[in-house]
Short mmCIF file of C-alpha atoms and ligand atoms in Angstrom, two decimals:
data_model
loop_
_atom_site.label_atom_id
_atom_site.label_comp_id
_atom_site.label_asym_id
_atom_site.label_seq_id
_atom_site.Cartn_x
_atom_site.Cartn_y
_atom_site.Cartn_z
CA ASN T 1 231.43 80.22 -8.31
CA LYS T 2 229.33 84.08 -8.08
CA ARG T 3 226.51 81.73 -8.85
CA SER T 4 226.14 79.14 -5.98
CA ARG T 5 226.04 80.18 -2.01
CA VAL T 6 225.43 77.92 0.97
CA VAL T 7 221.79 78.74 2.54
CA HIS T 8 222.05 76.16 5.25
CA ASN T 9 221.37 78.32 7.80
CA PHE T 10 218.41 80.09 5.95
CA MET T 11 217.13 76.37 6.17
CA ARG T 12 217.83 75.98 9.52
CA GLU T 13 215.75 79.26 10.37
CA ARG T 14 212.29 79.12 7.97
CA LEU T 15 212.01 74.86 7.89
CA SER T 16 210.73 72.26 9.70
CA ARG T 17 212.92 70.66 11.71
CA ASN T 18 211.91 67.34 10.11
CA ILE T 19 211.98 69.28 6.63
CA LEU T 20 214.87 69.44 7.27
CA LYS T 21 216.03 66.05 8.87
CA MET T 22 214.20 64.53 5.82
CA LEU T 23 216.52 66.80 3.44
CA ALA T 24 219.11 66.07 5.35
CA GLN T 25 218.02 61.67 5.05
CA LEU T 26 218.38 61.86 1.41
CA GLY T 27 221.87 64.24 1.08
CA GLU T 28 222.88 60.48 3.11
CA THR T 29 220.94 57.80 0.29
CA ALA T 30 222.13 59.91 -2.30
CA ALA T 31 225.72 59.52 -1.48
CA GLU T 32 225.99 55.74 -0.22
CA LEU T 33 224.53 55.71 -3.84
CA ASP T 34 227.28 57.88 -5.19
CA CYS T 35 224.35 59.60 -7.26
CA ARG T 36 224.08 63.85 -5.81
CA ALA T 37 219.97 64.25 -4.71
CA TYR T 38 218.83 68.29 -5.15
CA VAL T 39 215.72 70.28 -3.93
CA VAL T 40 214.29 71.98 -6.58
CA GLY T 41 211.32 74.05 -8.00
CA GLY T 42 208.64 75.46 -6.42
CA PHE T 43 209.50 74.10 -2.63
CA VAL T 44 212.90 76.87 -3.02
CA ARG T 45 210.82 79.35 -4.80
CA ASP T 46 208.59 79.43 -2.02
CA LEU T 47 212.13 79.54 0.78
CA PHE T 48 212.89 82.61 -1.25
CA LEU T 49 209.28 83.93 -0.89
CA PHE T 50 209.01 83.29 3.06
CA ARG T 51 205.54 81.09 1.87
CA LYS T 52 204.94 77.57 3.58
CA ASN T 53 205.89 75.13 1.14
CA GLU T 54 205.99 70.97 2.36
CA ASP T 55 205.98 69.58 -0.86
CA ILE T 56 209.43 68.15 -1.87
CA ASP T 57 210.95 67.50 -5.19
CA VAL T 58 213.91 66.01 -5.57
CA VAL T 59 215.92 66.12 -8.64
CA ILE T 60 218.03 63.18 -8.76
CA GLU T 61 222.29 63.42 -10.95
CA GLY T 62 221.49 59.70 -11.61
CA ASP T 63 218.72 57.28 -11.52
CA GLY T 64 216.06 58.47 -9.64
CA ILE T 65 213.20 54.95 -10.20
CA ALA T 66 216.77 53.29 -8.10
CA PHE T 67 217.51 56.71 -5.36
CA ALA T 68 213.97 56.47 -4.91
CA LYS T 69 213.64 52.53 -3.42
CA THR T 70 216.93 52.24 -2.09
CA PHE T 71 215.65 55.84 -0.28
CA ALA T 72 211.72 54.15 0.64
CA ASN T 73 213.41 50.83 1.77
CA ALA T 74 215.81 52.24 4.32
CA HIS T 75 212.24 54.31 5.69
CA GLY T 76 210.08 52.44 5.95
CA ALA T 77 207.85 54.52 2.79
CA ARG T 78 206.28 52.65 -0.36
CA THR T 79 206.98 54.04 -3.64
CA HIS T 80 205.55 54.06 -6.70
CA THR T 81 208.10 54.47 -10.02
CA HIS T 82 207.01 55.68 -13.88
CA GLU T 83 209.85 53.51 -16.21
CA LYS T 84 209.50 55.61 -19.22
CA PHE T 85 209.89 59.26 -18.05
CA GLY T 86 212.41 58.10 -14.32
CA THR T 87 210.81 59.82 -12.07
CA ALA T 88 208.64 58.13 -8.80
CA VAL T 89 206.12 58.72 -6.06
CA ILE T 90 208.24 58.00 -2.53
CA THR T 91 205.10 57.75 0.52
CA PHE T 92 204.91 57.42 4.18
CA PRO T 93 202.79 55.74 6.19
CA ASP T 94 201.19 59.06 6.99
CA ASP T 95 201.20 60.01 3.37
CA PHE T 96 203.82 62.24 3.46
CA LYS T 97 205.05 62.25 -0.12
CA ILE T 98 208.22 63.34 -2.09
CA ASP T 99 208.01 62.99 -5.81
CA VAL T 100 211.91 61.93 -7.31
CA ALA T 101 212.75 62.97 -10.73
CA SER T 102 215.75 61.26 -12.67
CA ALA T 103 218.11 64.47 -14.68
CA ARG T 104 219.88 62.64 -16.98
CA MET T 105 220.38 63.47 -20.36
CA GLU T 106 217.93 60.30 -22.37
CA TYR T 107 214.31 62.40 -20.37
CA TYR T 108 215.46 65.44 -22.31
CA GLN T 109 213.71 66.69 -25.56
CA PHE T 110 214.02 70.74 -27.07
CA PRO T 111 212.67 71.98 -29.73
CA ALA T 112 215.29 70.85 -32.97
CA SER T 113 216.14 75.04 -33.50
CA LEU T 114 217.58 75.32 -29.86
CA PRO T 115 220.67 75.56 -29.57
CA VAL T 116 222.55 72.53 -28.27
CA VAL T 117 224.33 74.15 -25.57
CA GLU T 118 226.97 71.71 -23.23
CA MET T 119 225.18 71.68 -19.65
CA SER T 120 225.28 69.39 -16.54
CA SER T 121 221.78 67.39 -15.84
CA ILE T 122 220.83 69.57 -12.96
CA LYS T 123 221.23 72.41 -15.30
CA MET T 124 219.93 70.95 -18.39
CA ASP T 125 216.93 69.71 -16.12
CA MET T 126 216.74 72.93 -14.59
CA PHE T 127 216.33 75.02 -17.97
CA ARG T 128 213.65 72.37 -19.60
CA ARG T 129 211.18 75.16 -16.58
CA ASP T 130 208.19 77.10 -17.02
CA PHE T 131 209.70 80.08 -16.25
CA THR T 132 212.76 81.13 -14.05
CA ILE T 133 211.47 81.92 -10.51
CA ASN T 134 210.76 77.68 -10.55
CA THR T 135 214.58 77.26 -11.29
CA LEU T 136 216.45 76.98 -8.17
CA ALA T 137 217.73 73.92 -6.67
CA ILE T 138 219.92 73.43 -3.17
CA GLU T 139 222.06 70.42 -2.74
CA LEU T 140 221.40 67.62 -0.29
CA ASN T 141 224.40 65.51 -0.46
CA PRO T 142 226.74 66.10 2.30
CA ASP T 143 229.56 67.20 1.16
CA LYS T 144 227.87 69.86 0.21
CA PHE T 145 225.10 70.18 1.77
CA GLY T 146 222.54 73.81 1.76
CA ARG T 147 224.68 74.49 -1.44
CA LEU T 148 222.04 76.72 -3.92
CA LEU T 149 222.12 76.50 -7.66
CA ASP T 150 220.58 79.76 -9.08
CA PHE T 151 221.78 79.23 -13.11
CA PHE T 152 219.06 81.67 -14.07
CA SER T 153 218.76 84.82 -11.85
CA ALA T 154 215.71 82.97 -10.63
CA GLN T 155 217.04 85.09 -7.26
CA LYS T 156 217.23 88.10 -8.88
CA ASP T 157 214.23 87.36 -10.61
CA ILE T 158 212.09 86.83 -7.34
CA LYS T 159 213.09 89.40 -5.57
CA ASP T 160 211.70 91.72 -8.35
CA LYS T 161 208.69 89.76 -8.54
CA VAL T 162 208.88 89.41 -11.99
CA LEU T 163 207.42 86.20 -14.25
CA ARG T 164 209.49 85.32 -16.61
CA VAL T 165 210.02 82.07 -19.46
CA LEU T 166 214.00 81.25 -19.82
CA HIS T 167 213.45 81.36 -23.45
CA ASN T 168 211.64 82.78 -26.14
CA LEU T 169 210.44 78.72 -27.93
CA SER T 170 208.95 78.16 -23.49
CA PHE T 171 205.64 78.61 -24.66
CA VAL T 172 206.09 77.40 -28.13
CA GLU T 173 207.05 74.33 -26.58
CA ASP T 174 204.09 74.39 -24.39
CA PRO T 175 201.52 76.18 -24.21
CA THR T 176 200.05 75.64 -20.96
CA ARG T 177 202.47 77.57 -19.44
CA VAL T 178 200.50 81.22 -20.01
CA PHE T 179 197.62 79.32 -18.09
CA ARG T 180 200.39 79.13 -15.34
CA ALA T 181 202.69 82.31 -16.22
CA LEU T 182 198.71 83.72 -15.29
CA ARG T 183 198.21 82.33 -12.91
CA PHE T 184 201.96 82.75 -10.74
CA GLU T 185 201.63 85.96 -11.55
CA GLN T 186 198.17 86.86 -9.74
CA ARG T 187 199.11 84.22 -6.24
CA PHE T 188 202.55 86.58 -6.14
CA GLY T 189 201.73 89.23 -7.12
CA PHE T 190 204.40 88.95 -8.51
CA THR T 191 204.73 91.16 -13.36
CA ILE T 192 205.21 89.24 -15.89
CA GLY T 193 208.48 90.77 -18.02
CA LYS T 194 208.32 92.62 -20.47
CA LEU T 195 209.54 90.20 -23.14
CA THR T 196 207.95 87.30 -21.67
CA SER T 197 204.64 89.34 -22.16
CA SER T 198 204.95 89.71 -25.13
CA LEU T 199 205.87 86.14 -25.93
CA ILE T 200 202.37 84.97 -24.63
CA ASP T 201 200.66 87.80 -26.51
CA ASN T 202 201.97 85.65 -29.70
CA ALA T 203 200.89 82.32 -28.24
CA VAL T 204 197.96 83.75 -27.91
CA LYS T 205 197.50 85.71 -31.44
CA MET T 206 199.18 82.69 -32.71
CA ASP T 207 196.21 80.24 -31.55
CA PHE T 208 199.34 78.66 -30.10
CA PHE T 209 196.40 76.43 -27.86
CA LYS T 210 194.86 74.50 -30.95
CA ARG T 211 197.22 71.65 -30.74
CA VAL T 212 196.81 70.92 -26.97
CA ALA T 213 194.41 68.38 -25.29
CA GLY T 214 191.79 69.06 -23.51
CA LYS T 215 192.60 67.26 -20.75
CA ARG T 216 195.98 69.53 -20.19
CA ILE T 217 193.63 72.47 -20.12
CA TYR T 218 191.35 71.29 -18.31
CA THR T 219 194.39 70.54 -15.52
CA GLU T 220 196.11 74.00 -15.76
CA LEU T 221 192.02 75.54 -15.96
CA LYS T 222 191.51 72.88 -12.22
CA LEU T 223 194.66 74.38 -10.15
CA ILE T 224 193.87 78.13 -10.99
CA LEU T 225 190.39 77.40 -10.01
CA LYS T 226 191.76 75.90 -6.96
CA GLU T 227 194.13 78.89 -5.90
CA GLU T 228 193.10 80.80 -3.10
CA HIS T 229 191.76 83.52 -4.71
CA PRO T 230 190.45 82.34 -8.84
CA ALA T 231 188.73 85.88 -10.01
CA PRO T 232 191.53 87.34 -10.41
CA ILE T 233 193.79 85.13 -12.44
CA LEU T 234 190.59 84.27 -14.32
CA LEU T 235 190.02 87.95 -15.57
CA ARG T 236 193.56 88.38 -17.05
CA LEU T 237 193.13 84.82 -18.60
CA LEU T 238 189.47 86.80 -20.43
CA ASP T 239 192.43 90.29 -20.85
CA TYR T 240 193.92 87.24 -23.35
CA ASP T 241 190.75 85.86 -24.36
CA LEU T 242 192.05 82.83 -23.06
CA LEU T 243 189.17 81.30 -21.92
CA ARG T 244 187.89 81.07 -25.16
CA ILE T 245 189.38 78.88 -26.20
CA ILE T 246 187.46 76.30 -23.97
CA HIS T 247 183.90 78.11 -25.63
CA PRO T 248 183.38 81.13 -27.19
CA LEU T 249 180.48 81.79 -25.37
CA ILE T 250 183.28 82.66 -22.37
CA LYS T 251 184.84 85.73 -22.99
CA ILE T 252 183.78 89.70 -20.95
CA GLU T 253 181.87 90.99 -22.66
CA ASN T 254 179.12 88.29 -21.49
CA ASP T 255 179.08 89.74 -17.47
CA LEU T 256 181.81 87.85 -16.56
CA GLN T 257 183.63 90.03 -14.13
CA ARG T 258 180.89 91.33 -12.34
CA LEU T 259 179.83 87.78 -12.56
CA LEU T 260 183.56 86.21 -11.10
CA GLU T 261 183.59 88.96 -8.33
CA THR T 262 180.31 88.08 -6.79
CA ALA T 263 181.56 84.20 -7.26
CA GLN T 264 184.64 86.19 -4.36
CA LYS T 265 181.94 87.86 -2.90
CA VAL T 266 179.89 84.78 -2.39
CA THR T 267 181.62 82.15 -2.08
CA ASP T 268 184.15 84.38 1.16
CA TRP T 269 180.76 84.53 2.83
CA HIS T 270 179.93 80.76 2.80
CA ASP T 271 183.48 80.59 4.34
CA LEU T 272 183.47 82.44 6.75
CA LEU T 273 180.03 81.66 7.88
CA PHE T 274 180.55 76.69 7.43
CA ILE T 275 183.84 77.07 7.95
CA ASP T 276 183.57 73.23 8.58
CA GLU T 277 181.79 72.26 5.59
CA SER T 278 183.72 71.17 2.53
CA TYR T 279 182.81 71.71 -0.66
CA GLU T 280 184.37 72.22 -4.14
CA ARG T 281 184.68 75.82 -5.08
CA TRP T 282 186.23 75.61 -7.77
CA ALA T 283 183.18 73.46 -9.08
CA VAL T 284 181.92 77.08 -8.36
CA TYR T 285 184.05 79.47 -9.82
CA PHE T 286 183.90 76.67 -13.17
CA MET T 287 180.07 76.87 -13.29
CA THR T 288 180.17 80.64 -12.95
CA LEU T 289 182.50 80.68 -16.58
CA LEU T 290 179.86 77.96 -17.93
CA CYS T 291 176.64 80.80 -16.40
CA HIS T 292 176.04 81.30 -20.81
CA CYS T 293 176.62 78.14 -21.73
CA ASP T 294 173.57 75.76 -22.71
CA LEU T 295 173.15 72.01 -21.77
CA ASP T 296 175.08 71.47 -25.46
CA ALA T 297 177.61 74.35 -24.85
CA THR T 298 178.47 72.68 -21.62
CA LEU T 299 178.44 68.99 -22.80
CA GLU T 300 180.70 70.09 -25.63
CA ILE T 301 182.92 71.72 -23.15
CA CYS T 302 182.48 68.68 -21.28
CA ASN T 303 184.11 66.47 -23.46
CA HIS T 304 186.38 68.31 -25.19
CA LEU T 305 188.09 69.33 -21.66
CA THR T 306 186.95 65.38 -20.94
CA ILE T 307 185.95 65.82 -17.08
CA ALA T 308 184.43 63.61 -15.76
CA PRO T 309 180.73 61.74 -15.53
CA ARG T 310 179.61 62.96 -11.48
CA TYR T 311 180.75 67.51 -12.73
CA ARG T 312 178.92 65.72 -16.23
CA LYS T 313 176.05 65.94 -14.26
CA MET T 314 176.24 68.88 -12.11
CA PHE T 315 177.79 71.76 -14.59
CA GLY T 316 175.06 70.61 -17.43
CA GLU T 317 171.02 69.30 -16.91
CA THR T 318 171.15 69.88 -13.53
CA ARG T 319 173.06 73.60 -13.53
CA ILE T 320 170.52 74.35 -15.92
CA MET T 321 167.44 72.61 -14.10
CA MET T 322 168.07 75.08 -11.45
CA ALA T 323 167.99 78.39 -13.39
CA GLU T 324 164.39 77.52 -13.90
CA HIS T 325 163.97 77.46 -10.02
CA LEU T 326 166.06 80.63 -9.65
CA THR T 327 163.19 82.02 -11.65
CA ARG T 328 160.70 81.11 -9.84
CA LEU T 329 162.97 82.38 -6.69
CA GLU T 330 162.99 86.29 -7.83
CA ARG T 331 159.53 86.12 -9.57
CA ARG T 332 157.30 84.53 -7.01
CA LYS T 333 155.40 88.32 -5.09
CA ARG T 334 155.25 85.30 -2.03
CA MET T 335 156.68 82.42 -1.23
CA ASP T 336 156.20 80.61 2.25
CA ASN T 337 159.78 78.86 3.82
CA ALA T 338 158.10 75.46 2.77
CA GLN T 339 157.90 76.88 -0.41
CA VAL T 340 161.65 78.38 -0.69
CA TYR T 341 162.73 74.16 1.39
CA ASN T 342 160.89 72.12 -1.39
CA LEU T 343 162.27 74.16 -4.42
CA LEU T 344 166.00 73.65 -3.04
CA LYS T 345 166.36 71.25 -0.95
CA GLY T 346 168.91 68.29 -1.21
CA LEU T 347 171.11 70.28 -3.83
CA ARG T 348 174.73 70.24 -3.23
CA THR T 349 176.19 73.58 -1.18
CA GLU T 350 177.89 74.50 -5.40
CA LEU T 351 174.30 74.67 -6.89
CA ILE T 352 173.34 76.84 -3.88
CA LEU T 353 176.05 79.21 -3.84
CA TYR T 354 176.75 79.60 -7.61
CA MET T 355 172.23 80.17 -7.82
CA MET T 356 172.63 83.51 -4.96
CA ILE T 357 175.59 84.14 -8.52
CA CYS T 358 174.20 84.39 -11.40
CA THR T 359 170.88 86.13 -9.90
CA THR T 360 171.16 90.71 -9.60
CA SER T 361 167.21 89.83 -6.93
CA ASP T 362 167.51 90.45 -3.52
CA THR T 363 164.50 88.92 -2.89
CA ALA T 364 166.41 85.86 -4.59
CA ILE T 365 168.98 85.92 -2.81
CA LYS T 366 167.44 86.38 0.64
CA ARG T 367 165.31 83.50 -0.29
CA ILE T 368 168.14 81.40 -1.02
CA SER T 369 170.41 82.39 1.87
CA LYS T 370 167.62 81.64 4.24
CA TYR T 371 167.20 77.98 3.08
CA HIS T 372 171.29 77.66 3.18
CA THR T 373 171.64 78.99 6.55
CA GLN T 374 168.29 77.57 8.15
CA LEU T 375 165.81 76.13 6.59
CA ARG T 376 168.07 73.19 5.35
CA HIS T 377 168.32 72.13 8.95
CA ALA T 378 165.31 71.42 9.54
CA ALA T 379 163.83 68.64 11.55
CA ILE T 380 160.85 67.65 13.23
CA THR T 381 161.01 65.71 16.29
CA LEU T 382 158.25 63.25 14.67
CA SER T 383 158.74 59.70 13.40
CA GLY T 384 156.62 57.06 11.73
CA LYS T 385 156.72 55.44 14.74
CA ASP T 386 154.59 57.88 16.47
CA LEU T 387 152.35 57.56 14.26
CA LEU T 388 152.66 53.42 13.63
CA ASP T 389 151.56 54.64 17.43
CA MET T 390 148.92 57.25 16.55
CA GLY T 391 147.18 54.37 14.58
CA LEU T 392 147.75 55.64 11.05
CA PRO T 393 147.83 52.56 9.02
CA PRO T 394 152.22 52.46 6.69
CA GLY T 395 150.86 53.53 3.36
CA PRO T 396 151.19 56.69 1.28
CA LEU T 397 148.89 59.02 4.10
CA PHE T 398 152.60 58.21 6.08
CA SER T 399 155.17 59.91 4.17
CA ARG T 400 152.51 63.38 3.56
CA THR T 401 151.69 63.55 7.03
CA LEU T 402 155.41 63.40 7.44
CA GLN T 403 155.90 66.42 5.08
CA ALA T 404 152.87 68.50 6.71
CA VAL T 405 154.28 68.52 10.18
CA LEU T 406 157.65 69.47 8.66
CA GLU T 407 156.36 72.19 5.99
CA ALA T 408 154.23 73.42 9.65
CA LYS T 409 157.60 73.49 11.47
CA LEU T 410 159.19 75.64 8.37
CA ASN T 411 156.26 77.64 8.50
CA GLY T 412 156.85 78.19 12.49
CA ARG T 413 153.08 77.06 12.75
CA VAL T 414 154.44 74.36 15.13
CA ARG T 415 157.67 74.10 17.38
CA ASN T 416 157.34 71.40 19.99
CA ARG T 417 156.28 68.17 20.14
CA GLU T 418 153.21 68.38 20.95
CA GLU T 419 152.38 70.51 18.49
CA GLU T 420 154.38 68.37 15.93
CA ILE T 421 151.82 65.51 17.22
CA ALA T 422 148.27 67.56 17.35
CA PHE T 423 148.79 68.86 13.85
CA ALA T 424 149.68 65.50 12.61
CA ARG T 425 146.31 64.35 14.14
CA GLN T 426 144.62 66.63 12.54
CA THR T 427 146.42 66.19 9.04
CA ILE T 428 145.42 62.29 9.41
CA LYS T 429 141.47 63.55 10.39
CA LYS T 430 141.39 66.02 7.29
CA GLN T 431 143.22 64.14 4.83
CA GLY T 432 140.85 60.82 6.24
CA LYS T 433 137.26 62.86 5.31
CA LYS T 434 138.40 63.53 2.21
CA SER T 435 139.35 59.85 1.15
CA ARG T 436 136.28 59.06 2.41
P1 LIG F 1 202.81 74.90 -7.20
O1 LIG F 1 203.02 76.03 -5.90
O2 LIG F 1 200.69 75.45 -7.72
O3 LIG F 1 202.16 73.59 -6.73
P2 LIG F 1 204.96 74.36 -7.72
O4 LIG F 1 206.04 75.51 -8.93
O5 LIG F 1 205.63 73.11 -7.34
O6 LIG F 1 203.77 75.68 -7.60
P3 LIG F 1 203.49 72.56 -9.92
O7 LIG F 1 202.69 72.83 -10.74
O8 LIG F 1 203.43 70.97 -8.90
O9 LIG F 1 204.04 73.93 -9.84
O10 LIG F 1 205.36 71.92 -10.82
C1 LIG F 1 206.65 71.12 -9.96
C2 LIG F 1 207.65 71.72 -10.88
O11 LIG F 1 207.49 71.35 -12.07
C3 LIG F 1 207.32 73.86 -11.44
O12 LIG F 1 208.05 74.48 -10.14
C4 LIG F 1 207.96 73.91 -12.95
O13 LIG F 1 209.17 74.29 -12.75
C5 LIG F 1 208.06 72.26 -12.97
N1 LIG F 1 206.48 72.28 -14.11
C6 LIG F 1 205.30 72.17 -14.14
N2 LIG F 1 204.77 72.36 -14.77
C7 LIG F 1 205.72 73.09 -16.36
C8 LIG F 1 205.84 73.26 -17.50
N3 LIG F 1 204.33 72.86 -17.80
N4 LIG F 1 207.09 73.60 -17.85
C9 LIG F 1 207.22 73.38 -17.87
N5 LIG F 1 207.86 73.09 -15.99
C10 LIG F 1 206.35 72.92 -15.25
#
């Protein structure tokens, strides 16, 4: 069969020993159960693209759930199953996961207008996938370990760097594939095939997205926002005027191109300087998209996309309140460090970066970056206990004094512990006079 070739040696060169061993063991369990196992999809695609990918997706010709349970039992792992879909996740004690699906005719539903053709279960499983490049499968059973199945010329498309859907109704069947197409196009530096591109134009023109649940759009959008370089993908979505389906205010005319390019620069700046600090970069990009949306529009979007409450507050109320703070940082001629600190303290990194993206004022950018690189770490040695030792009774003056010392430290008026103590004494004296 000219469509199949053995890629066992190639796998040995490219894959880690552990992964290779795991694949062999999966094949052995399949043989014991008298079914056939294949590793499929992104894992195989990335093998041929020379990209590291350890997300193993297995398709079983037969009962995938029984397979997953047997394999997990034999290897000290747990399973989580979805009987309705014939799928399971195998989880090892170190949290390594394998996805298992069943290739069985009863799981497939195709648009009625597609011709019914005879196919093996594995071919059928590959046929319902999004793009040809994701349709490669490698057999794992010991008798045919390493045999590559390429039913839809995926190897050629990978070689030619082109993305193609498998049939003309692909975007009718699932319009979210348009988002996936642009994500893969940019991630791999591929081009979208001519026919596929016109099918996308058609999906946009006919507004296929109207009937897609917001939750599914959010899932695909988040996958885009979590890519290493989301900006070029979002710009492609803008090219197709596709972000308008999230909200009409998210459109290219709104200076979004410049903002997204700035978002890339600002997050790169941050990631280089604060390599160990984690934050949700995707949320920074998402807020950048929302920058022309007021509170009502933002809440509408959050409802439609079913965004979790903890993000709603950041994307809505807090983000919009920040816009007011930003005006002050842009316009006030004189602001000392303590004033900048008091305006920004406690803000999440996501919002700090968002503010840097939104402003074109050099003054504001300098103030915010100074806060993030230096001021936010400011601390004093003086504590409440020191104030008690000075004879100050606990009360409102306590926190006011500590705050005054911190501000003095931020503004460079005290540098060490002695100066902090002296400054605290002075403050207490002054406050004492005032209250008399
Ligand atoms: P990534 O590297 O982003 O994880 P992936 O190809 O592994 O890419 P997943 O989103 O994990 O992508 O999907 C796993 C497989 O399921 C893909 O290879 C793809 O063929 C298939 N798939 C995912 N979403 C769809 C969809 N909407 N329509 C058809 N097939 C899909």
